[in-house]
Structures are given as C-alpha cells and as structure tokens.
Coordinates of C-alpha atoms in Angstrom, one line a residue:
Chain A
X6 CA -14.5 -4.8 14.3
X7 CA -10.9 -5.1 15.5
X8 CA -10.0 -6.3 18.6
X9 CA -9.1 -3.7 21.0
X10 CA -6.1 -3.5 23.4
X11 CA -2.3 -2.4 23.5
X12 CA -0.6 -1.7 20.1
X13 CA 2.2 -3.8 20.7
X14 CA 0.1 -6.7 22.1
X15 CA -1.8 -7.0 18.7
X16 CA 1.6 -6.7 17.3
X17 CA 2.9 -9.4 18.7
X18 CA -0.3 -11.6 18.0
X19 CA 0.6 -10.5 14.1
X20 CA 3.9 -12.3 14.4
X21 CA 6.2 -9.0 14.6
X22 CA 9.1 -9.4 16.2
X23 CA 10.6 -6.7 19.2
X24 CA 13.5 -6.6 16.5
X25 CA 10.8 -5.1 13.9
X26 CA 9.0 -3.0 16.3
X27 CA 12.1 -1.3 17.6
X28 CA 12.6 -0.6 13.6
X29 CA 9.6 0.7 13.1
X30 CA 9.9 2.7 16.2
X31 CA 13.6 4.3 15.1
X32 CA 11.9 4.9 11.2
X33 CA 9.4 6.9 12.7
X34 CA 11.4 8.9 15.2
X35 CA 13.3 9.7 11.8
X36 CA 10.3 10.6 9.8
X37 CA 9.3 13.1 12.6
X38 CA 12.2 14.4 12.8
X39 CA 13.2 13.3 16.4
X40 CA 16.4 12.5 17.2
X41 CA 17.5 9.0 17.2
X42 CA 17.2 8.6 21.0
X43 CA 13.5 9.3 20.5
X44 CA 13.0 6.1 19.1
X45 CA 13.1 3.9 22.9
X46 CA 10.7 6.9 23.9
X47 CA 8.1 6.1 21.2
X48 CA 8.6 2.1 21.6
X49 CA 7.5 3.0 25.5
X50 CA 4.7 5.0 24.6
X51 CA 3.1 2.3 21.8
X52 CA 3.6 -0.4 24.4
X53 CA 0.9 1.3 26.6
X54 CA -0.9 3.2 23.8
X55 CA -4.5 1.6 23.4
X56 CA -5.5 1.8 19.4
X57 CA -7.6 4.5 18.6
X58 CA -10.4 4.0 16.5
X59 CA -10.1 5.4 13.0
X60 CA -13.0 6.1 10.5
X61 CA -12.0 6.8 7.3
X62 CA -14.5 9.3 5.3
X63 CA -14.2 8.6 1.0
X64 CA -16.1 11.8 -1.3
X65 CA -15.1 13.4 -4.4
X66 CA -11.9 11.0 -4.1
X67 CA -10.1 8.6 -6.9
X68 CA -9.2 6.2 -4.0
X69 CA -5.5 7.2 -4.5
X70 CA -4.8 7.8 -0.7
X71 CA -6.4 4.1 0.0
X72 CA -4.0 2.9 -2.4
X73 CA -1.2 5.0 -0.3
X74 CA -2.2 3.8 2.8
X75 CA -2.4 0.2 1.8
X76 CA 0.7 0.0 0.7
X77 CA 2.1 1.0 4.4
X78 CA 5.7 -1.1 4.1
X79 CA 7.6 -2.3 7.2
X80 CA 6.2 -4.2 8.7
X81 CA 3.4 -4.6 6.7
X82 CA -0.1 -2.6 6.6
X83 CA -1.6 -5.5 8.1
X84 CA 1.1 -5.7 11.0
X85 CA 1.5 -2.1 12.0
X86 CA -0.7 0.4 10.4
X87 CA -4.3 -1.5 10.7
X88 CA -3.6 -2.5 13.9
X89 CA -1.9 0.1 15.0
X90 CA -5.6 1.8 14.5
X91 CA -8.5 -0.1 15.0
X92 CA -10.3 1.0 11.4
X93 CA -14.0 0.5 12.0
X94 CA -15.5 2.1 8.7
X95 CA -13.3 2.0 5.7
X96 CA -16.2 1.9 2.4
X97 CA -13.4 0.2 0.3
X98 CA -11.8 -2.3 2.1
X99 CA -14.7 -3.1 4.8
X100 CA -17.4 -6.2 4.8
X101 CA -20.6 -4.8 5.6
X102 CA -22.1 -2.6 2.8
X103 CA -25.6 -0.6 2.9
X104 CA -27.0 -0.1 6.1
X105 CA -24.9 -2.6 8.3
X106 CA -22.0 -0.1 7.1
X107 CA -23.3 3.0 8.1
X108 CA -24.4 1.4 11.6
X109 CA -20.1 0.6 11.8
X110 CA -20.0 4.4 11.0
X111 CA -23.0 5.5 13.9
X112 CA -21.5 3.0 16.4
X113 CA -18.6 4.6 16.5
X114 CA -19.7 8.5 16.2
X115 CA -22.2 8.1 18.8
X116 CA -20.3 5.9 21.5
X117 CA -16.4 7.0 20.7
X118 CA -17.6 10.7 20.7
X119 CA -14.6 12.7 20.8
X120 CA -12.7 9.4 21.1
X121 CA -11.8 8.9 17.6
X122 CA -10.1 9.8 15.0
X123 CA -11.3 10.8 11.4
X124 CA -9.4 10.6 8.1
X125 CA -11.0 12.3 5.2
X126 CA -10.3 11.8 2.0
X127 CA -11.3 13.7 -1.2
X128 CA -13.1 16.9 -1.6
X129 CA -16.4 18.2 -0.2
X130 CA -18.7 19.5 -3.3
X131 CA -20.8 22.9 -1.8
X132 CA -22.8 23.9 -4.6
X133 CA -26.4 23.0 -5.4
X134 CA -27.0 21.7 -1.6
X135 CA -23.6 19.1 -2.1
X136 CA -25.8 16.7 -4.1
X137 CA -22.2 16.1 -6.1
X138 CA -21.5 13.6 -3.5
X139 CA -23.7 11.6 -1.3
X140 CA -23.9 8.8 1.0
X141 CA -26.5 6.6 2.0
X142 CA -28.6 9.6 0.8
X143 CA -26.7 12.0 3.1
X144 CA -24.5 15.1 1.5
X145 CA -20.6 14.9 2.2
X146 CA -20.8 18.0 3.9
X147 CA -23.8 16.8 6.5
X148 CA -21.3 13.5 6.8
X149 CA -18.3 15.4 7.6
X150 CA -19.9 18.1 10.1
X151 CA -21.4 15.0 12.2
X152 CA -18.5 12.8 11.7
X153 CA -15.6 15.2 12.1
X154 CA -17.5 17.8 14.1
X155 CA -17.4 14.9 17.0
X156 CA -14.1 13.4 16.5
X157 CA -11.2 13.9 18.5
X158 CA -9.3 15.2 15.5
X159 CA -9.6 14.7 12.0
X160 CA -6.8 13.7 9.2
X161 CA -7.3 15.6 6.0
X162 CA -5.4 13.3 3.3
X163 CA -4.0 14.2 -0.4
X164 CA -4.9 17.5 -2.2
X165 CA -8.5 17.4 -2.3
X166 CA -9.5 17.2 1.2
X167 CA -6.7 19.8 1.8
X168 CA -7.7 22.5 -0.4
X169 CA -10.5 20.7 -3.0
X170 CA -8.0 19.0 -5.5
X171 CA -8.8 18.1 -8.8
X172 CA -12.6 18.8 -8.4
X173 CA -11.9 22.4 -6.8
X174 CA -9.5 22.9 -9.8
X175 CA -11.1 25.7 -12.6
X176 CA -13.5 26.3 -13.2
X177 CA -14.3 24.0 -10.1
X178 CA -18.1 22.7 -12.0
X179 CA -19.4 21.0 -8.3
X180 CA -18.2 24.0 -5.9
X181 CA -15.8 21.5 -4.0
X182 CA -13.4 22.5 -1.3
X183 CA -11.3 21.2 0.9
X184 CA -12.2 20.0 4.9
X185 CA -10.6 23.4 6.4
X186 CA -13.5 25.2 4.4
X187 CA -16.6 22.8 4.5
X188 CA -16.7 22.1 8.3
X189 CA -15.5 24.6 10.7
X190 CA -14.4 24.4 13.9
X191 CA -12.9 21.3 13.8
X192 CA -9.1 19.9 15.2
X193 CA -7.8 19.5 11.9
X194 CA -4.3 18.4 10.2
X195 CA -3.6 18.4 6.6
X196 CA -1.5 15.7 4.6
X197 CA -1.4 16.9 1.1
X198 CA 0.0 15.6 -2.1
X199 CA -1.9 13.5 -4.7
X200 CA -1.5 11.2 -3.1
X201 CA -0.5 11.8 0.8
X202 CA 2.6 9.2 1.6
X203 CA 1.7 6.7 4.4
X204 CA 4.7 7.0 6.5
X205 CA 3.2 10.8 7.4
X206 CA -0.3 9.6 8.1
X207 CA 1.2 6.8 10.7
X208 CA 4.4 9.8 11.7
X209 CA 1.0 11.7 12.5
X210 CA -0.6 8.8 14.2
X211 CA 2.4 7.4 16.3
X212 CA 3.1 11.3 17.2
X213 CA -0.2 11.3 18.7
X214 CA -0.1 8.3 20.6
X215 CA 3.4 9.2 22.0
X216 CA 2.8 12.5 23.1
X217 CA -0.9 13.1 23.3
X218 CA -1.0 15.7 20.2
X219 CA -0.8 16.2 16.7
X220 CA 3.0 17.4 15.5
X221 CA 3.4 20.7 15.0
X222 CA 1.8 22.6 11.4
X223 CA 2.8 25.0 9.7
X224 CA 0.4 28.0 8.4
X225 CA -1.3 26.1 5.9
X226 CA -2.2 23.2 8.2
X227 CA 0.5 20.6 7.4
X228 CA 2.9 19.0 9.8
X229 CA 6.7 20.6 9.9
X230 CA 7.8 17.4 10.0
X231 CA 6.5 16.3 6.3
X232 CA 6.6 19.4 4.7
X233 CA 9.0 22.1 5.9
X234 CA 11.3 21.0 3.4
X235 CA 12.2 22.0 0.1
X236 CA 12.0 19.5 -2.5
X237 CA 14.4 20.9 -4.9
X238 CA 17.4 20.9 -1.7
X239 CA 16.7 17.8 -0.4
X240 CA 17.0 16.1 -4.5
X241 CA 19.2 13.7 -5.4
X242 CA 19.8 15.3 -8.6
X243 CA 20.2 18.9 -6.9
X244 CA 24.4 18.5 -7.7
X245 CA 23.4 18.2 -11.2
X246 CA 21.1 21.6 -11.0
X247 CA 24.1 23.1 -9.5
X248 CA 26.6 22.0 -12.0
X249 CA 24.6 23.0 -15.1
X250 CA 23.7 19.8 -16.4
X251 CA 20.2 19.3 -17.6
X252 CA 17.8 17.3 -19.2
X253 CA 17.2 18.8 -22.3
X254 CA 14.5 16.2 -24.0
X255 CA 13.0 12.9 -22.6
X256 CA 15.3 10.0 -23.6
X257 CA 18.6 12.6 -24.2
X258 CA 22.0 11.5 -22.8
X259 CA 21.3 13.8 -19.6
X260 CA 18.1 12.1 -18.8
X261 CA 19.6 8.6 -19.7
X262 CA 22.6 9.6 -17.4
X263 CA 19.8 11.0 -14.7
X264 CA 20.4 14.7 -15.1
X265 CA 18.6 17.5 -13.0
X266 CA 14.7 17.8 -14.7
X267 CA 14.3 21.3 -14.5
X268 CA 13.6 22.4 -18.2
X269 CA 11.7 19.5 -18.5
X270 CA 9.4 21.4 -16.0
X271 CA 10.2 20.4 -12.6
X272 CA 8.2 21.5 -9.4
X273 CA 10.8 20.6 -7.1
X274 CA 12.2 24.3 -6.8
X275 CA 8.5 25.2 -5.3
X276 CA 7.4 22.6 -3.5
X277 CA 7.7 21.5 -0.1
X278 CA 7.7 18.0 1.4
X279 CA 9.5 14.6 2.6
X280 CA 9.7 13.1 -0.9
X281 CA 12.9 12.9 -1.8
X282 CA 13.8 11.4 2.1
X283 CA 10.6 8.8 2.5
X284 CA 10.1 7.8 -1.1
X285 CA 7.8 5.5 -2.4
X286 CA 6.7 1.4 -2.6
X287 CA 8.7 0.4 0.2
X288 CA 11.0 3.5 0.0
X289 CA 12.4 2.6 -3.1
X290 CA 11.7 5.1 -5.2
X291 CA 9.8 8.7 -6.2
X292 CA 9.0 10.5 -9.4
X293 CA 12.5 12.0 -9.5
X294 CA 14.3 9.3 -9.2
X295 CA 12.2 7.4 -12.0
X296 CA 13.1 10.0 -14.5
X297 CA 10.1 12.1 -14.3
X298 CA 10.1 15.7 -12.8
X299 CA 8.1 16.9 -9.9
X300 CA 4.5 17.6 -11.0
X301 CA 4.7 19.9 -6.9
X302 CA 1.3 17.6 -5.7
X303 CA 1.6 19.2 -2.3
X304 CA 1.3 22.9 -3.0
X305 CA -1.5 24.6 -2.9
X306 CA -3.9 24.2 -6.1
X307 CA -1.4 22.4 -7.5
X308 CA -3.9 21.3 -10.5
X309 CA -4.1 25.1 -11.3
X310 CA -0.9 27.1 -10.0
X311 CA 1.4 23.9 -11.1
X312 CA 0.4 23.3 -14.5
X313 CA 1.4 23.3 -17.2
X314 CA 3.3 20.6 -15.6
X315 CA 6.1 20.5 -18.5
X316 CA 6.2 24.3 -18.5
X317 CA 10.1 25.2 -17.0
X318 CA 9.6 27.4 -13.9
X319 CA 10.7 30.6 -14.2
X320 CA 13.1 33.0 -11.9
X321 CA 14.4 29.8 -9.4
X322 CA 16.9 31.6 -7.2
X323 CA 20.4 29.0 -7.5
X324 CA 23.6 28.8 -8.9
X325 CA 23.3 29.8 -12.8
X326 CA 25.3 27.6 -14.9
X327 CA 27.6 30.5 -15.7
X328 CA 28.6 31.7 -11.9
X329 CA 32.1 31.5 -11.1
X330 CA 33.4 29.1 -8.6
X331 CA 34.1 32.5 -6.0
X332 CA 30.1 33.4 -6.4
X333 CA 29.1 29.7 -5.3
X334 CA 31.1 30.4 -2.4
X335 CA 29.7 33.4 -1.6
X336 CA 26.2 31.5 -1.8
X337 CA 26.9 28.4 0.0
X338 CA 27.9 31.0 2.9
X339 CA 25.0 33.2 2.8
X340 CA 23.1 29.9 2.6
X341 CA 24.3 28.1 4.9
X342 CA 24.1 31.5 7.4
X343 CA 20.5 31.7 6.4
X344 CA 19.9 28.2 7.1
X345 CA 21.3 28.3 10.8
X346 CA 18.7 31.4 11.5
X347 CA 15.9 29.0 10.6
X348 CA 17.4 26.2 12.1
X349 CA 17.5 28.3 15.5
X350 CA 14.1 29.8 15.0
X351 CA 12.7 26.4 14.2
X352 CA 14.5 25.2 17.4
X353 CA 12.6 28.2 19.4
X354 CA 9.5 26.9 18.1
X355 CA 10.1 23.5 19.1
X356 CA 11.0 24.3 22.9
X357 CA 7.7 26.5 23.0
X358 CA 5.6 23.5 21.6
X359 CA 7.0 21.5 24.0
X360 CA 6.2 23.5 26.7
X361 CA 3.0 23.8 26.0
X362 CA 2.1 20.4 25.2
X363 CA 4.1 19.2 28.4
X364 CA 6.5 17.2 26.6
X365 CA 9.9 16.4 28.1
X366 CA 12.7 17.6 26.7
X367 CA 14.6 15.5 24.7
X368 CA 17.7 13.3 25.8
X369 CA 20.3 13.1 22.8
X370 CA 21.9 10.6 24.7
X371 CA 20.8 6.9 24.3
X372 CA 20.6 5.1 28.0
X373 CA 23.0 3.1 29.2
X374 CA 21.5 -0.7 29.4
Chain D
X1 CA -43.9 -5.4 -4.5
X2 CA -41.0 -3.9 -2.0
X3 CA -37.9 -2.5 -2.6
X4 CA -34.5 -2.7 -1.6
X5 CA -31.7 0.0 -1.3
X6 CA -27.6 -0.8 -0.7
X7 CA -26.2 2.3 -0.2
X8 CA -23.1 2.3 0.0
X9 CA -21.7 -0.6 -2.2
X10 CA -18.5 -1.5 -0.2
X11 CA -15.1 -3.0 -1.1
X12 CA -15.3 -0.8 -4.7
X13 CA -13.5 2.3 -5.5
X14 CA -16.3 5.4 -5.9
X15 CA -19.9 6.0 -4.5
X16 CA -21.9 3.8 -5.7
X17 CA -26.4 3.1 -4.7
X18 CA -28.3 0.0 -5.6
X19 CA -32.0 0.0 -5.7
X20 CA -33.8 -3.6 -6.4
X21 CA -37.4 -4.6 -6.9
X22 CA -38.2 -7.8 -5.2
X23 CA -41.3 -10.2 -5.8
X24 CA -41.4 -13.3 -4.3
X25 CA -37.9 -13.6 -3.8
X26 CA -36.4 -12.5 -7.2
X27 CA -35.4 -9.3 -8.7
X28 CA -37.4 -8.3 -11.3
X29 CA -36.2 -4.1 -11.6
X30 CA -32.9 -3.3 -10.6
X31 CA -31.2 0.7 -10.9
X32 CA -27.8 1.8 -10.3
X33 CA -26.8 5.1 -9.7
X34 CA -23.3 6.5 -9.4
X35 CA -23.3 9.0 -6.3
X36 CA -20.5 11.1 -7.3
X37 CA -19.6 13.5 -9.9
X38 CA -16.8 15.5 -10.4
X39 CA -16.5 17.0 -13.8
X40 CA -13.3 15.9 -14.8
X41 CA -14.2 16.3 -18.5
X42 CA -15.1 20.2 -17.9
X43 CA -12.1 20.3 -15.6
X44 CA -9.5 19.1 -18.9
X45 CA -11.0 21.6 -21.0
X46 CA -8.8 24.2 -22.5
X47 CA -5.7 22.6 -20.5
X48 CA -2.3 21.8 -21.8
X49 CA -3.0 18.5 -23.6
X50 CA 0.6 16.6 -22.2
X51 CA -1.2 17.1 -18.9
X52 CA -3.9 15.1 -19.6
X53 CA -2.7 11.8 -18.4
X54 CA -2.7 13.0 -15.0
X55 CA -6.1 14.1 -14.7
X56 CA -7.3 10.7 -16.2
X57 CA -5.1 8.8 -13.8
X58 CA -7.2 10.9 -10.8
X59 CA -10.6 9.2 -11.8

C-alpha cells in the first residue's frame, strides 16, 4: 500500500520540516524516558530506519484505540505515525474490503514473515470454538495464532487485548481474554488503558527502530517507560491530596476550585501510567484535569477490581489531613530515601538491559557542533 | 442464481458480513450479519448503575 523507504524520506515528502522532526525526535526521547541527549541518537537512527510494516488486528474491540491512534498529534498522524509504519491492513480506515482485504492481510503474513509488526486490538472470545468473533469466516483466535504467531512482535493495545477488557469482565458471557492468554509463544508487549495513549504505541515503535528491541516491561507485560509510574504522584492535584482539600460533591467549591478527587472515587492512588505527563488531544488535557477522577483503565481488570468507579478507595498510604507538619517531614524523608533505592535499582536494570541488547551507553552530554 | 459474500466490511467500526443474491445483475436477497458479540448487556447487570455510562461508551 505505502510506499516503502527511509522514515525521514517519507517525512520530508509529507512536508515536515528537520525543525519538526528533531521535535518529534526530543518528545519521544522524553516519553521513553531517555535523557535529553538521546533525542540526536533517535533522529540518526529514523534517518536510516526503513518502515516496518504494521498490521493492525480489530476483535471484540469498540474501536477506541483506532480513535487513540488517529489522533497521534505532532506532527500529525498522517506525517509521522502512518508513515512512520507502513500500515498494510487496518479493517477501519483501509480501501479494500472482503476478500481484496484479507489478500493485504496474506500478502503481508506470508512474504514479511517475521518481518512485521502486529498490533492487536480488543479481546480474543475462547468459548464455544471463538465463534464470538470472526473474520472472513475465520475465529479471532485462528487469526491471531497465524497472524501474530509469524510476526516479528506483536503490540497488544488498551485493556482487552491486555487482559480481555470489558468482554472478559464478570461474568465474562463469550470466554474472552487477552493476547498473552489466547496465543502463546509469541514476542508480545502490552499497552493497556481503555484506551492505550498513542504517544506509547509510537515511544514503542521509535524504541524499536532505534535500538533494535522492544523497551523494557515490567512483570505484567507493559513497558517501564509508560507505566512504572504512579498516577496519584505524578497528579497535578496531588498538593491538594496532601493539604486535605477535597472534592466533596460534583460541582462543590473544591471541585469548582479543582480540588484533589479522591472521595469522589479516584483510581489515581492504584494505578500506574504516563497520564498525568503525556495527556490527551494534543497533550492538552486528561480526565483529571477535566474534573473527573481516575476511573485506573490500566490496571488489571480494571472493569471488575476498579469499580464501583465513584466508590472512595480505601487505606491509601499519604499524608492524613490531620498529621502534623513534623510527621510530613518524616515522610517526605523516608520517601524520598525509598525513592533513591528504586531509582538505583531501576538504574541496575537499565545497565543490564543495555548490555544485553548491545546498546551504548548513554552520553548526557549533548555534542559539541 | 450466485451469491456474493463481503466479509469484512471496511472503513466501519465493528465486524460486520454481507451476503447478496445476484440475478442478472441486480440484487434480489441481501443478509447482514454482525460478526461480533460481546454481551455488554449481561456484563451491566447487577453493576453500580453511575457506572453505566462507561460501559455504553465501550460499544
């Protein structure tokens, strides 16, 4: 379908300028949590890169992650992230329908074998032979074992093709799970949250093209770059939490003056990813910021273990309203100990990773022109 | 009189099978069958009814 060649040659035929590309190169060394000099580093590597094909799989799905991935920002989806990866199958934004479709989808499987990349979105229904979800008469399960099974690695998007979603929540009536437990066997990374955010599906991508890997998961599947962080320290309204000051009632003078949400049933305190840093529609904004709390879309069965979604968590470890000024102290201390033990041990991981994957170590100092 | 099959329907959100009976040019039997099911009704049952709007907003 798309015209293959060097990433930043089909940039340039878009119209984006070296200005926007070196942008885009520094916004994603700073989603991936690579120091700034990394962002000359990736530039180099995209020059060369060739675009990987991508085929992107739909099942039990609500189209949601589409809709994330669509509305990629700077530069635009059409500039970077489409052409960035050559998409060859795509069932909602792609011409041919029918058979001509499914022939995009063989081409690819049968003469990019182990070439390609797969993202899969939505669950994978396993009861009664998977006849919850079929296409062109084949079972989402017999799709993603052929499609995925000879893919060079696959890209599990939002909460159902992570760990089943909404259909896998109780009493889960079509037996759907997520890829990790449909197809076996596979290279696998998981971007979950209902929906994913695009600037970690192209982090992934541009991490692969620069160093030859996927980043670096976590035990659950997810990359450490997206989702080793907290929600609820990383929030803008976090000061509030700390200072007592709550939203008591939707439309109160707390939530009018944008007052920590955490009666009103926040997440934040239990869930763990990038929000609060990468926002949303062109980084302007995320349910916290609006006025709404966290519904936690990127823990695990969040439909199940994070509802009631206006039910106050219980037991969040913090600073009570009524600690003294000494105790908060004592806290940010312990804390801030606690966090330099991770911070070294996250570190340790890093230099192992690199090691492994033969990846240079980093310079922190930008070159001299 | 022969039949036709577009499966799948591109450029729509959801799974989605055409079959068409042809004769001499023009459709005279046409079915449409939605290729996906989810349950979200039996999934909403018993749930905390404020939650609601985000299970709808998921189909």
């Amino acid at each position: 379908m798309a015209e293959k060649g060097s990433i930043y040659e089909a940039l340039k035929r878009k119209g984006v300028s070296r200005r926007e590309f070196l942008q885009f190169c520094s916004l994603m060394a700073a989603t991936l949590a690579l120091p700034a000099g990394f962002g000359p580093k990736i530039a180099e590597a995209l020059e060369k890169a060739q675009r990987p094909s991508l085929v992107w799989l739909e099942f039990q799905d609500c189209c949601g992650n589409t809709e994330s991935f669509l509305r990629a920002d700077r530069p635009t989806v059409v500039d970077i992230v489409l052409d960035l990866l050559s998409v060859d199958y795509h069932e909602t934004i792609m011409a041919p329908a029918g058979k001509q479709a499914e022939k995009s989808l063989d081409d690819v499987v049968k003469n990019q074998k182990g070439k390609y990349l797969c993202v899969v979105e939505g669950a994978i229904p396993l009861k009664d032979d998977g006849v919850y979800c079929c296409v062109g008469g084949k079972s989402a399960r017999d799709i993603a074992k052929e499609v995925c099974g000879n893919a060079l690695a696959t890209i599990a998007v939002g909460a159902c093709a992570w760990d089943g979603g909404i259909p896998g929540a109780n009493p889960n009536p079509t037996g759907a799970v997520g890829v990790k437990d449909a197809v076996k066997g596979i290279t696998l990374i998981n971007l979950p949250g209902c929906p994913m955010n695009v600037v970690n599906l192209t982090g992934t991508v541009v991490h692969y093209l620069t160093f030859g890997s996927l980043p670096l998961t976590d035990s659950m599947g997810r990359p450490l770059f997206a989702y080793r962080d907290r929600i609820h320290d990383f929030c803008e309204r976090r000061a509030h939490y700390d200072a007592g000051r709550y939203v008591r009632e939707w439309g109160d003078e707390g939530h009018q003056k944008g007052w920590c949400l955490y009666h009103m049933g926040c997440k934040g305190p239990e869930t763990y990813k990038n929000c609060p840093a990468q926002r949303w529609n062109d980084r302007t904004s995320w349910p916290v910021r609006a006025g709404h709390n966290c519904i936690g879309c990127a823990a695990p069965r969040f439909w199940d273990t994070m509802t009631p979604f206006y039910r106050t968590l219980e037991a969040v470890p913090g600073f009570g309203v009524e600690t003294t000024a000494d105790k908060i102290g004592a806290g940010v201390l312990i804390a801030t100990g606690a966090g330099i033990a991770i911070h070294s041990v996250a570190r340790a991981g890093v230099k192992k990773y690199r090691k492994e994957h033969h990846i240079p170590e980093i310079e922190t100092k930008e070159k001299e022109e | 009189m022969p039949k036709i099959a577009i499966d799948p329907i591109t450029r729509i959100e959801g799974h989605l099978r055409i079959e068409a009976q042809v004769d001499g040019g023009k459709v005279q039997d046409a079915w449409a069958s939605g290729t996906m099911f989810r349950g979200i009704e039996l999934i909403l049952k018993n749930r905390d009814p404020r939650d609601a709007w985000a299970f709808a907003q998921r189909i």
